[in-house]
PDB file of N, CA and C in Angstrom:
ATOM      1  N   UNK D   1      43.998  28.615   9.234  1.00 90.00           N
ATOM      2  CA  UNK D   1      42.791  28.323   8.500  1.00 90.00           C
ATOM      3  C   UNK D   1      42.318  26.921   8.887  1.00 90.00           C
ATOM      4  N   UNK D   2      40.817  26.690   8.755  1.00 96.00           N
ATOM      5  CA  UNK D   2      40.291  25.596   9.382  1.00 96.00           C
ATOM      6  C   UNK D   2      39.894  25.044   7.844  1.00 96.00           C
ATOM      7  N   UNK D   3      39.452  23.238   7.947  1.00 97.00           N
ATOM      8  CA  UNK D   3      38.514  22.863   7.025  1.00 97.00           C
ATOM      9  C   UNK D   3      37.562  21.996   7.688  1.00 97.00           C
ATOM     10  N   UNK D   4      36.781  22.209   6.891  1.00 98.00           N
ATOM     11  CA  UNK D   4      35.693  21.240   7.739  1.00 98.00           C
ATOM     12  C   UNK D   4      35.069  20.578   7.145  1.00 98.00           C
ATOM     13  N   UNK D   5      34.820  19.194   7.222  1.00 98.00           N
ATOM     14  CA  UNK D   5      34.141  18.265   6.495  1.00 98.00           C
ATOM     15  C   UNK D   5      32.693  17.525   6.891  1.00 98.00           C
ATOM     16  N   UNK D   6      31.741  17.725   6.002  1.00 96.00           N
ATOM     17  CA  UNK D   6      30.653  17.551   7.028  1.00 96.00           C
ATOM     18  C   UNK D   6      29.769  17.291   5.729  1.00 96.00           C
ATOM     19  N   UNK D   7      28.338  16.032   6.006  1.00 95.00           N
ATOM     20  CA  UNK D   7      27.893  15.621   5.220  1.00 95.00           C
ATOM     21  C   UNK D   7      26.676  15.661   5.845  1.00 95.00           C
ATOM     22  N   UNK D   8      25.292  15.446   5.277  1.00 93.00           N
ATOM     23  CA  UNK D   8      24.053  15.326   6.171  1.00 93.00           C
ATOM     24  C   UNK D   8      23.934  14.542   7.008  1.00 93.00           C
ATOM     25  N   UNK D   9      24.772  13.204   7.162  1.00 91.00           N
ATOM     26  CA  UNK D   9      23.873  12.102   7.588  1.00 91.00           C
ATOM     27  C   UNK D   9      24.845  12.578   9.189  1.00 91.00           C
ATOM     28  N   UNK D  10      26.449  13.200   9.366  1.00 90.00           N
ATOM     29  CA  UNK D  10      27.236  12.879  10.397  1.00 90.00           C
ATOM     30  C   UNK D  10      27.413  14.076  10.934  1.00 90.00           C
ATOM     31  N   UNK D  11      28.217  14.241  12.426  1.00 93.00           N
ATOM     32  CA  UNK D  11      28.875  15.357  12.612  1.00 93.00           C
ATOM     33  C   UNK D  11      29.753  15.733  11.831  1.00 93.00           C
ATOM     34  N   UNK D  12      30.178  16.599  11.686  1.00 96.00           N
ATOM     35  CA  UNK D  12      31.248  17.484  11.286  1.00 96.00           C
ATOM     36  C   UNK D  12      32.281  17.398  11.491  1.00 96.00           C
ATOM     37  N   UNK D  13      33.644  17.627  10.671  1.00 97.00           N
ATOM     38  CA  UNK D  13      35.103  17.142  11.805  1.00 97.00           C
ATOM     39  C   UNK D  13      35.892  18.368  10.923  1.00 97.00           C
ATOM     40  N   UNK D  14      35.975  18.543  12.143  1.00 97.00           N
ATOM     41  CA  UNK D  14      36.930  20.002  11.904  1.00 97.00           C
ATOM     42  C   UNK D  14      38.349  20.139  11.770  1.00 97.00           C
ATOM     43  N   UNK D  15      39.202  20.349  11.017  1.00 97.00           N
ATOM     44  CA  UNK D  15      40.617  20.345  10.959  1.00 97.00           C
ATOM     45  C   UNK D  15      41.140  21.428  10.750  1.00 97.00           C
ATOM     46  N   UNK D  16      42.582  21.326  10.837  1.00 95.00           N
ATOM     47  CA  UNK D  16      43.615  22.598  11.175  1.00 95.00           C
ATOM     48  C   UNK D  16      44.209  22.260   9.780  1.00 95.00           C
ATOM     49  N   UNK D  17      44.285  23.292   8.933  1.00 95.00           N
ATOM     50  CA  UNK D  17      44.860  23.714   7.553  1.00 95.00           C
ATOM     51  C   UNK D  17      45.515  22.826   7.215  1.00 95.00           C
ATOM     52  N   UNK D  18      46.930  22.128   7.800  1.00 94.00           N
ATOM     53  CA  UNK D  18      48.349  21.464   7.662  1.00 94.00           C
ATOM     54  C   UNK D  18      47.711  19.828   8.028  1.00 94.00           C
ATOM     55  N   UNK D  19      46.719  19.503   8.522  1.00 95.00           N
ATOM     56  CA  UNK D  19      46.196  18.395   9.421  1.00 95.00           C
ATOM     57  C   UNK D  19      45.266  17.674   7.995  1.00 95.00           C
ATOM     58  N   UNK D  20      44.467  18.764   7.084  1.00 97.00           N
ATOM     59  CA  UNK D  20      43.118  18.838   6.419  1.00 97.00           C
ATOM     60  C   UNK D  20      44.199  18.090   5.344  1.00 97.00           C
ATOM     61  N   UNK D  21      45.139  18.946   4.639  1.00 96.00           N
ATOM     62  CA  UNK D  21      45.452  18.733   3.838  1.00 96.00           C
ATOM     63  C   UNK D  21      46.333  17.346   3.472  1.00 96.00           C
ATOM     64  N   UNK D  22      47.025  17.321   4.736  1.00 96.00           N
ATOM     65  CA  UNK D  22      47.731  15.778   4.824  1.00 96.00           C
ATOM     66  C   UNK D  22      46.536  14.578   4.210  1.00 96.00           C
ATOM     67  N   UNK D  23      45.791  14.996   4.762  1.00 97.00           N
ATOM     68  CA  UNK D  23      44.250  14.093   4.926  1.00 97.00           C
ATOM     69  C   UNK D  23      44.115  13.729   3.230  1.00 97.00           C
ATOM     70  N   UNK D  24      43.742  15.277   2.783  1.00 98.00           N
ATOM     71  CA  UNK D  24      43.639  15.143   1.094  1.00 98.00           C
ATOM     72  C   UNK D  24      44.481  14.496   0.916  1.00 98.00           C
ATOM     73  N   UNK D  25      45.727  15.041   0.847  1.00 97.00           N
ATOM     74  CA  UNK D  25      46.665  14.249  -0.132  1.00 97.00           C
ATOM     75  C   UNK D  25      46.805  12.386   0.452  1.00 97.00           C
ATOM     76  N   UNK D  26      46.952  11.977   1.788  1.00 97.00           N
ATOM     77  CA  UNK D  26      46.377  10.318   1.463  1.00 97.00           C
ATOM     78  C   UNK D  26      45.197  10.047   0.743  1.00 97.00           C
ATOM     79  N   UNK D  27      44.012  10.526   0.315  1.00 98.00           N
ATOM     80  CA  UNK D  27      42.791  10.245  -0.046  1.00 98.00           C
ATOM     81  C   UNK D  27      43.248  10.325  -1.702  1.00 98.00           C
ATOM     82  N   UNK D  28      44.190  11.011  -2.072  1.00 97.00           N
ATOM     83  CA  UNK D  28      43.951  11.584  -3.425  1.00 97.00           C
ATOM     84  C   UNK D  28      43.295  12.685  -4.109  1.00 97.00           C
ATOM     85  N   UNK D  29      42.567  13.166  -2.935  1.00 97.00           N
ATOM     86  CA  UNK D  29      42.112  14.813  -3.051  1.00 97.00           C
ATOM     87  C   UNK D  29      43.390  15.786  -2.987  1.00 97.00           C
ATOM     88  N   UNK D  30      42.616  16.742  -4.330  1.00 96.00           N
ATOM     89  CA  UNK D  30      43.625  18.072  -4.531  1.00 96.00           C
ATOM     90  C   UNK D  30      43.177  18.481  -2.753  1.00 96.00           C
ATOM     91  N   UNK D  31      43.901  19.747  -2.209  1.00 93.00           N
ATOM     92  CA  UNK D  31      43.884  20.485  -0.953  1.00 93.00           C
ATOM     93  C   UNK D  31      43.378  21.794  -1.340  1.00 93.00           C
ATOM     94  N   UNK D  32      42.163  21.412  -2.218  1.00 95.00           N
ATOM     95  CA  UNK D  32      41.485  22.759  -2.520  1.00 95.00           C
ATOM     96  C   UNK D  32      40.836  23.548  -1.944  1.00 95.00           C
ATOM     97  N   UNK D  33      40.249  24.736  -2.129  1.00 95.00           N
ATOM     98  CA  UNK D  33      39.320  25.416  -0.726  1.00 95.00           C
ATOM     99  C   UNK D  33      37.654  24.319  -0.414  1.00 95.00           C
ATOM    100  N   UNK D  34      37.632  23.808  -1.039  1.00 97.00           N
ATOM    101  CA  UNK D  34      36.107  23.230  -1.518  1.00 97.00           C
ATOM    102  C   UNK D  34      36.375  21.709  -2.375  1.00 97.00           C
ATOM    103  N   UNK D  35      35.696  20.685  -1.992  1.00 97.00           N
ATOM    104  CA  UNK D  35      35.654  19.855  -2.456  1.00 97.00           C
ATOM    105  C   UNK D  35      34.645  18.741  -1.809  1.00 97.00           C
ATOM    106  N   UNK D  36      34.451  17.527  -2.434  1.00 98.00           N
ATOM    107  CA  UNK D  36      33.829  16.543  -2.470  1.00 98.00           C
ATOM    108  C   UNK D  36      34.552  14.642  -2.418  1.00 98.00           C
ATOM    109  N   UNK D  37      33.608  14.493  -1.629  1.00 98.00           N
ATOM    110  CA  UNK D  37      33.958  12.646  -1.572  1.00 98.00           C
ATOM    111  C   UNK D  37      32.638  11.854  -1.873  1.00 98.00           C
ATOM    112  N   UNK D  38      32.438  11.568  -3.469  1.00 97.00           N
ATOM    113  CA  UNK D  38      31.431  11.144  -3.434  1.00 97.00           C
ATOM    114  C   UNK D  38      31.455   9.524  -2.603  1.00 97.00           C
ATOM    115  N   UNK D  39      30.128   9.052  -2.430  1.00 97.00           N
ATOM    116  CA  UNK D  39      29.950   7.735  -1.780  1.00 97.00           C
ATOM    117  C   UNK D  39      30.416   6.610  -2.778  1.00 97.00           C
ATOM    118  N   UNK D  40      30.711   7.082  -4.104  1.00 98.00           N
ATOM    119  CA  UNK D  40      31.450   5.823  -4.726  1.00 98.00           C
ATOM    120  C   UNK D  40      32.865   5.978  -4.127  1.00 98.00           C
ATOM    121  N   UNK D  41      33.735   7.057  -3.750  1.00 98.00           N
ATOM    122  CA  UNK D  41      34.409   6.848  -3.509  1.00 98.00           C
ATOM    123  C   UNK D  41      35.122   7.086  -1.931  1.00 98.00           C
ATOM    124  N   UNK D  42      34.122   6.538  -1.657  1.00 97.00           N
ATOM    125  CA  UNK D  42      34.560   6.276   0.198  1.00 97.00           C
ATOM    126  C   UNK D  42      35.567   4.937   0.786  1.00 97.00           C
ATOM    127  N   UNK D  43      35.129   4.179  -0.439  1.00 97.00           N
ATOM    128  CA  UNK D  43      36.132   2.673  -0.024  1.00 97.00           C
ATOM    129  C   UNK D  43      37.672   2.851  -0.135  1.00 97.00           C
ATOM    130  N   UNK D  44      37.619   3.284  -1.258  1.00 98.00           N
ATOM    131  CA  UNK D  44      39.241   3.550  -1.586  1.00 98.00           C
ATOM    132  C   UNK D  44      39.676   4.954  -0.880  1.00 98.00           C
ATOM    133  N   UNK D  45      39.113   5.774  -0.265  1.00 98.00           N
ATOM    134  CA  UNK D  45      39.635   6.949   0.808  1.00 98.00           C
ATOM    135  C   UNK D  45      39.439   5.899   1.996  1.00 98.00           C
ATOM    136  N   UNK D  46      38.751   5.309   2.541  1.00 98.00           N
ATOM    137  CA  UNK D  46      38.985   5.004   3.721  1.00 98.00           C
ATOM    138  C   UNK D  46      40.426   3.733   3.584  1.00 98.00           C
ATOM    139  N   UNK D  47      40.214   2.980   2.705  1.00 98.00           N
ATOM    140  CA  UNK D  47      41.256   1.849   2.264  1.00 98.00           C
ATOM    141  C   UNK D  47      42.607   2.781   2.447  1.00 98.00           C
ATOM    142  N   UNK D  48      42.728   3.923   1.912  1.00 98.00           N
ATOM    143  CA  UNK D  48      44.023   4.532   1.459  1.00 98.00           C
ATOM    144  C   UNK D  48      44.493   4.991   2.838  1.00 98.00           C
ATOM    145  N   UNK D  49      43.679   5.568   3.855  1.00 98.00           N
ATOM    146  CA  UNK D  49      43.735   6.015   5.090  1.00 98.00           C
ATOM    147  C   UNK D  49      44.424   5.112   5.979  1.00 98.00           C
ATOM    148  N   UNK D  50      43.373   4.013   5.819  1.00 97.00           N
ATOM    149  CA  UNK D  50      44.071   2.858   6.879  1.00 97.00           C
ATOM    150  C   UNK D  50      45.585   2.299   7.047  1.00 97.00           C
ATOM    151  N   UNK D  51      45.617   2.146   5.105  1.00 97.00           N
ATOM    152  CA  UNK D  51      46.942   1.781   4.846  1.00 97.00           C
ATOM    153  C   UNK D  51      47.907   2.804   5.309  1.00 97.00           C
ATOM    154  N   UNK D  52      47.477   3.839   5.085  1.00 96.00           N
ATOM    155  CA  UNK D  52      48.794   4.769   5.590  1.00 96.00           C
ATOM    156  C   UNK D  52      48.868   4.942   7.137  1.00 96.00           C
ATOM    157  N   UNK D  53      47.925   4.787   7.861  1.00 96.00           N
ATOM    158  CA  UNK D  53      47.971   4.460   9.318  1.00 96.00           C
ATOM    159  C   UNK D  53      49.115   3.361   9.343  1.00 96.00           C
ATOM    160  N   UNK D  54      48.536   2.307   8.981  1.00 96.00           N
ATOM    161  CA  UNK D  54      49.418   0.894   8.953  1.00 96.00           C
ATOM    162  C   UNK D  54      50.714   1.352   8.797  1.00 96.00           C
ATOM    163  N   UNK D  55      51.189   2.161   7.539  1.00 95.00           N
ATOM    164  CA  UNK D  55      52.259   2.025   7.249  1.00 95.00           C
ATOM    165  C   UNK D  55      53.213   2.638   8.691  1.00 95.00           C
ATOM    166  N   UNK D  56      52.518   3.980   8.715  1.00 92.00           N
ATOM    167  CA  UNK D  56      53.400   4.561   9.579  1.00 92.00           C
ATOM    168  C   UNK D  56      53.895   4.330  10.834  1.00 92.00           C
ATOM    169  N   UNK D  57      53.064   3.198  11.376  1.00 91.00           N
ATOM    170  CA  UNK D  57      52.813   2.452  12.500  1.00 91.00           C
ATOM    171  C   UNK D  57      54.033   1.526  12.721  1.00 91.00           C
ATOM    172  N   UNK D  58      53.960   0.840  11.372  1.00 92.00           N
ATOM    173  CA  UNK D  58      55.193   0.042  11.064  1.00 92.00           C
ATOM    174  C   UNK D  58      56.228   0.475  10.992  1.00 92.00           C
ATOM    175  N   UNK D  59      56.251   1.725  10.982  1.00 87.00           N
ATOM    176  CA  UNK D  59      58.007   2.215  10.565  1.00 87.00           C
ATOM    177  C   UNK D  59      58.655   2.154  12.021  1.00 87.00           C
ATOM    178  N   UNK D  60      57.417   3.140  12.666  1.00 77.00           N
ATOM    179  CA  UNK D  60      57.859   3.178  14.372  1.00 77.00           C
ATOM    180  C   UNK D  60      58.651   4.255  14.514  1.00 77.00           C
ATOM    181  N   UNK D  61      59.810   3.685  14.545  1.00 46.00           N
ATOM    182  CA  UNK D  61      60.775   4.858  14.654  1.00 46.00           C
ATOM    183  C   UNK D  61      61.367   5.630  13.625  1.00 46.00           C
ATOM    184  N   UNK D  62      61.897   6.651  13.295  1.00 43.00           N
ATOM    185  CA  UNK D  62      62.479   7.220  12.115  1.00 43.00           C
ATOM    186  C   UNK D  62      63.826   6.492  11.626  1.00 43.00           C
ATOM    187  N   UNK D  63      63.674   6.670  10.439  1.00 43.00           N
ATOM    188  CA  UNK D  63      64.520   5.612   9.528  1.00 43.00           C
ATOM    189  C   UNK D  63      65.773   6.489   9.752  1.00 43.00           C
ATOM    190  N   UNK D  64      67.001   5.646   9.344  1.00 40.00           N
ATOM    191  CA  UNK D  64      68.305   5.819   9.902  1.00 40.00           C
ATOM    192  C   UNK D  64      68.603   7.010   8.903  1.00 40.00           C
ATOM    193  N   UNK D  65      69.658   7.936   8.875  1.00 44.00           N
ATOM    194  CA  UNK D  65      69.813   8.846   8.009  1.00 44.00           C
ATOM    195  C   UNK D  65      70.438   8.139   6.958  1.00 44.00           C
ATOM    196  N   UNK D  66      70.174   8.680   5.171  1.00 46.00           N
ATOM    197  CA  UNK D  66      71.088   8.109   4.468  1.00 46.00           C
ATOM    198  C   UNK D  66      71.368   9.045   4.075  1.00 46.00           C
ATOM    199  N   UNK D  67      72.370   8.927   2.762  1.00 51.00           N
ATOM    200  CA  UNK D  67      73.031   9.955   1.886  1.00 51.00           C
ATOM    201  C   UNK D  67      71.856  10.919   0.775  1.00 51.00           C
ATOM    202  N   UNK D  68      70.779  10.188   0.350  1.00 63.00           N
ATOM    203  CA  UNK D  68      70.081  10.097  -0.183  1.00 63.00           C
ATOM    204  C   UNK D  68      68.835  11.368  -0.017  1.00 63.00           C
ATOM    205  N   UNK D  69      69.067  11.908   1.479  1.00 61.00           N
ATOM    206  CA  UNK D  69      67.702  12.386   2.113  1.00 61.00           C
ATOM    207  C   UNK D  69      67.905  13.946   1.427  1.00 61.00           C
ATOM    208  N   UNK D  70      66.591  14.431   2.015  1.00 68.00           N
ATOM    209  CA  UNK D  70      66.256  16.147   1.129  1.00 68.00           C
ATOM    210  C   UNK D  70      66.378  16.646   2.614  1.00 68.00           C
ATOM    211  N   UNK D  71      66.133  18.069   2.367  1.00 70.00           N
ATOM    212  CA  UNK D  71      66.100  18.599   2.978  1.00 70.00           C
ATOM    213  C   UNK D  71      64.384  18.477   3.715  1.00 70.00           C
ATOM    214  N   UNK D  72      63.414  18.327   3.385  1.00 72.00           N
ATOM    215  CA  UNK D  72      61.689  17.804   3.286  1.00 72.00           C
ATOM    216  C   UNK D  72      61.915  16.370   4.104  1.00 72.00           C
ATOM    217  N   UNK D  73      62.700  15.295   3.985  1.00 68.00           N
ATOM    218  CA  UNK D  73      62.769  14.466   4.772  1.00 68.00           C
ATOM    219  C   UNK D  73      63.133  14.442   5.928  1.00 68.00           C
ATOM    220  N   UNK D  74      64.210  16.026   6.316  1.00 65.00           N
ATOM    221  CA  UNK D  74      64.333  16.149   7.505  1.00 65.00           C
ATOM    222  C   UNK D  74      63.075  16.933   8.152  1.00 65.00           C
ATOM    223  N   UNK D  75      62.503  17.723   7.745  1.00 63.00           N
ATOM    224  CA  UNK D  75      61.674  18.526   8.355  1.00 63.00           C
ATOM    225  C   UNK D  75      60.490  17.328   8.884  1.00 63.00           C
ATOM    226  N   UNK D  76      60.504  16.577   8.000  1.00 67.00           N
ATOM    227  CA  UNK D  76      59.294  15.797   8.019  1.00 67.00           C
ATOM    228  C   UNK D  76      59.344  14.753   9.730  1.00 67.00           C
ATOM    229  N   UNK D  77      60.856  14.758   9.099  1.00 66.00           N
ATOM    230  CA  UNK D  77      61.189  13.366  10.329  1.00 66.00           C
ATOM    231  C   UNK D  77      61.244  14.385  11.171  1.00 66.00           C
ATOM    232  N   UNK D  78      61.450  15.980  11.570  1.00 58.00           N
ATOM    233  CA  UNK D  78      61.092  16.601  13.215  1.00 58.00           C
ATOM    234  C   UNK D  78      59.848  16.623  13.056  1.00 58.00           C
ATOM    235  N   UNK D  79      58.741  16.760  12.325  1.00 62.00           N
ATOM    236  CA  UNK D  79      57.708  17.007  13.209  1.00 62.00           C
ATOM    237  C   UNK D  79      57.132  15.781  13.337  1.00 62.00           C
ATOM    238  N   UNK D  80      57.691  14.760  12.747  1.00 59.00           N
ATOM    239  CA  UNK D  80      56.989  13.253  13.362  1.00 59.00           C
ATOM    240  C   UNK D  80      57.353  12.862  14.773  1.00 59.00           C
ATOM    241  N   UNK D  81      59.023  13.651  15.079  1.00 57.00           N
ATOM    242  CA  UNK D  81      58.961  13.380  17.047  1.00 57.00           C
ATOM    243  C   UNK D  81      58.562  14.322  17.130  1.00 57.00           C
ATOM    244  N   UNK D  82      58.243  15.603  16.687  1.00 52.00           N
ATOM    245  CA  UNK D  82      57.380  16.437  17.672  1.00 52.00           C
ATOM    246  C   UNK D  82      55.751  16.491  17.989  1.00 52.00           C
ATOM    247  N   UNK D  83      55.333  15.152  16.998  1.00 59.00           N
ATOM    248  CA  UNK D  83      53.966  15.475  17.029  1.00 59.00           C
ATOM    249  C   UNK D  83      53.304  14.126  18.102  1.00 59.00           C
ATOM    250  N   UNK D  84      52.162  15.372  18.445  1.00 79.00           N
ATOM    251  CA  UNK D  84      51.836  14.199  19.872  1.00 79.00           C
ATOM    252  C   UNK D  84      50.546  13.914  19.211  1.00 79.00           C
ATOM    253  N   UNK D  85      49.763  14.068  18.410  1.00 87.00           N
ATOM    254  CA  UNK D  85      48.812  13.489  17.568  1.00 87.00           C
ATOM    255  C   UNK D  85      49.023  12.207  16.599  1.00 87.00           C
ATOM    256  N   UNK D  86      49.023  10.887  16.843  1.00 91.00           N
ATOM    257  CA  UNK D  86      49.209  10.141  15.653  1.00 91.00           C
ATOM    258  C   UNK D  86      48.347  10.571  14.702  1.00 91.00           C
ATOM    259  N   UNK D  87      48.312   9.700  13.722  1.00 94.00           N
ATOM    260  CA  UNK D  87      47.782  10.024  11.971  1.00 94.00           C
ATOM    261  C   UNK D  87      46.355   9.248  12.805  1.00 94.00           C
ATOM    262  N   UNK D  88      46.445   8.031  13.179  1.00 95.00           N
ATOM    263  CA  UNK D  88      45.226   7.251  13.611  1.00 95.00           C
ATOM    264  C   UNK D  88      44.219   8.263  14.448  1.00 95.00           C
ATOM    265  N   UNK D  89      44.925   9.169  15.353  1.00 94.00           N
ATOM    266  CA  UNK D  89      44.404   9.667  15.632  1.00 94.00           C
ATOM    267  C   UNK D  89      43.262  10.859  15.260  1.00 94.00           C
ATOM    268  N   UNK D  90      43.675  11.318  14.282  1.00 95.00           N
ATOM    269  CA  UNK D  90      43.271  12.598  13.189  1.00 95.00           C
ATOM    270  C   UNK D  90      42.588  11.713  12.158  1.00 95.00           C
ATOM    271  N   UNK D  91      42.770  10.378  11.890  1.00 97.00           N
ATOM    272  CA  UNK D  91      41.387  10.632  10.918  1.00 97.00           C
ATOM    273  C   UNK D  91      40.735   9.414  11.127  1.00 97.00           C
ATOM    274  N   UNK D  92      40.766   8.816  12.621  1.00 97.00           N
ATOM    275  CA  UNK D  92      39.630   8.240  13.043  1.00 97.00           C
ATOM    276  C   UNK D  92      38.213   8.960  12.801  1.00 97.00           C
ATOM    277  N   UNK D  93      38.137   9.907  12.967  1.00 97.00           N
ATOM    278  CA  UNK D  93      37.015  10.888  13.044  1.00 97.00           C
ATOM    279  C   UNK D  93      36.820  10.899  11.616  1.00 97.00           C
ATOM    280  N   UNK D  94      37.303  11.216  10.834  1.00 98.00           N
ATOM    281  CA  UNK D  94      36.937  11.325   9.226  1.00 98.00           C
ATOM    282  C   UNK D  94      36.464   9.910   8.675  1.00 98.00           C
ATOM    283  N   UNK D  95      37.268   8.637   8.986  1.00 98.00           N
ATOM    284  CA  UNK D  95      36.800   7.603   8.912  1.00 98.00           C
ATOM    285  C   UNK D  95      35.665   7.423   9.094  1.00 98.00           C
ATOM    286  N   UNK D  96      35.191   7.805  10.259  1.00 97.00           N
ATOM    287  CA  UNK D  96      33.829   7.045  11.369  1.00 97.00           C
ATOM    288  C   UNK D  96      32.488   8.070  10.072  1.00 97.00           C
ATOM    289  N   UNK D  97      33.204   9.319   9.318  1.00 97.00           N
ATOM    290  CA  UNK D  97      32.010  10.571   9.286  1.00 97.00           C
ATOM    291  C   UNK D  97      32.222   9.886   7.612  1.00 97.00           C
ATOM    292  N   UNK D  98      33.046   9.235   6.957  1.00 97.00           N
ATOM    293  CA  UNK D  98      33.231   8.730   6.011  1.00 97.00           C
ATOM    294  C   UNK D  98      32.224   7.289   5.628  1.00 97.00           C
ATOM    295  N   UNK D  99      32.332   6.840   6.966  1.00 96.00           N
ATOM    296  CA  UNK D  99      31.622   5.704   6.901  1.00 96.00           C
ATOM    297  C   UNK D  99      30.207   5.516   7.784  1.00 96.00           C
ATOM    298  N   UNK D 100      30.515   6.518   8.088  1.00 96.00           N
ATOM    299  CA  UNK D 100      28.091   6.690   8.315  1.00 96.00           C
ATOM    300  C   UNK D 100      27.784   7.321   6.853  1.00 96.00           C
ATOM    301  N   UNK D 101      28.491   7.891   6.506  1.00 96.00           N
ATOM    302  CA  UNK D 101      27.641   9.095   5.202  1.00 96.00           C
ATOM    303  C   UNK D 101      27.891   7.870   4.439  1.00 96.00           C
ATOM    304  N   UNK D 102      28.135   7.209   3.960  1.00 96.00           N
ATOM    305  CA  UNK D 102      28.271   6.524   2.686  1.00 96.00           C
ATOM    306  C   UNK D 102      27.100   5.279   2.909  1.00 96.00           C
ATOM    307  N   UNK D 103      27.571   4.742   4.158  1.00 96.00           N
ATOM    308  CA  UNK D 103      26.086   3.804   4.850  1.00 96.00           C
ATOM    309  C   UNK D 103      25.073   4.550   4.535  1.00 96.00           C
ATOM    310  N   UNK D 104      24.886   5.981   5.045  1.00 96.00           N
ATOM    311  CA  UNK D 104      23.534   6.509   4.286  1.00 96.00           C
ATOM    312  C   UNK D 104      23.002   6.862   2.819  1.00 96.00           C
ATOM    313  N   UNK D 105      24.226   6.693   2.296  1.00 97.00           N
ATOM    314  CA  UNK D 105      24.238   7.083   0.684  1.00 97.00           C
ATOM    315  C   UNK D 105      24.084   8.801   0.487  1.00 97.00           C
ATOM    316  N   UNK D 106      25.166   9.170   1.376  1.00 97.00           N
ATOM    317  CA  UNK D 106      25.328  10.812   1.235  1.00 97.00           C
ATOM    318  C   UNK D 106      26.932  11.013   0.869  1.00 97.00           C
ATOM    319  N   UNK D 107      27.341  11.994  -0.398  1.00 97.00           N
ATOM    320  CA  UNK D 107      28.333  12.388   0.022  1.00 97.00           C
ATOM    321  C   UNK D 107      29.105  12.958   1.168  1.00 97.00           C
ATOM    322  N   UNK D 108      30.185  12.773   1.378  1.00 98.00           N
ATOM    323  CA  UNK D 108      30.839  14.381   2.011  1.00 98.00           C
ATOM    324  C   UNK D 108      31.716  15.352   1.568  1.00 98.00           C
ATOM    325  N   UNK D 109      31.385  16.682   1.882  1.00 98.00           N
ATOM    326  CA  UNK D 109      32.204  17.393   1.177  1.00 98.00           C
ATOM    327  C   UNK D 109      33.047  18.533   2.189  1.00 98.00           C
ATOM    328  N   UNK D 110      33.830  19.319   1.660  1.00 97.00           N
ATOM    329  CA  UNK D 110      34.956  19.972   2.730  1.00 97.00           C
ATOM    330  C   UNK D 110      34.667  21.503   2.106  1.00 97.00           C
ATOM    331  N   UNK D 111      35.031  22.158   3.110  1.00 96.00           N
ATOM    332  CA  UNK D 111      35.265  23.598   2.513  1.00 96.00           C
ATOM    333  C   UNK D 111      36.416  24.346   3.861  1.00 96.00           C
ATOM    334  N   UNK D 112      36.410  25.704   3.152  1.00 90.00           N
ATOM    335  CA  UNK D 112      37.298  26.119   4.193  1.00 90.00           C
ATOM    336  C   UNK D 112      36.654  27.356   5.165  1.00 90.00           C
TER     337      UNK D 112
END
């Protein structure tokens, strides 16, 4: 399943189901079929984005194993070496469509 996010003023940015939703959940959006980013709240989605770019950037490499971990921390830590997409990469584009629409004073909204 695809989502796609697209507002009047920008192109469109199209995502892959597992890609869309990561997205929501840094923003604080539910991963619903349909939703909205109004232009009040573009600062703190793009703020929240960056930071989590940052963060992950900083870690670098995967953290050492502890006693502590789930079973979700391992899965997580394979597809972070298996993935050849950074995070920067995937929502540069949402950023850039985040931050013309709000310069224009348009929401954006997602559907599936």
């Amino acid at each position: 399943m695809l989502y796609k996010f697209n507002s009047q003023e920008a192109a469109d940015v199209i995502m892959l189901k597992l890609n869309a939703e990561e997205v929501l959940q840094i923003i604080g959006k539910p991963a619903s079929p349909t939703g909205i980013i109004t232009v009040e709240q573009v600062p703190a989605a793009v703020a929240a984005l960056k930071a989590e770019v940052q963060r992950r950037e900083a870690m670098g490499q995967p953290q050492a194993a502890s006693d502590e971990r789930s079973p979700q921390d391992e899965v997580d830590e394979a597809k972070a070496r298996t993935d050849l997409v950074t995070l920067r990469q995937r929502v540069t584009p949402v950023i850039e469509l985040l931050g013309g629409s709000a310069a224009a004073g348009k929401d954006v909204v997602w559907g599936v």
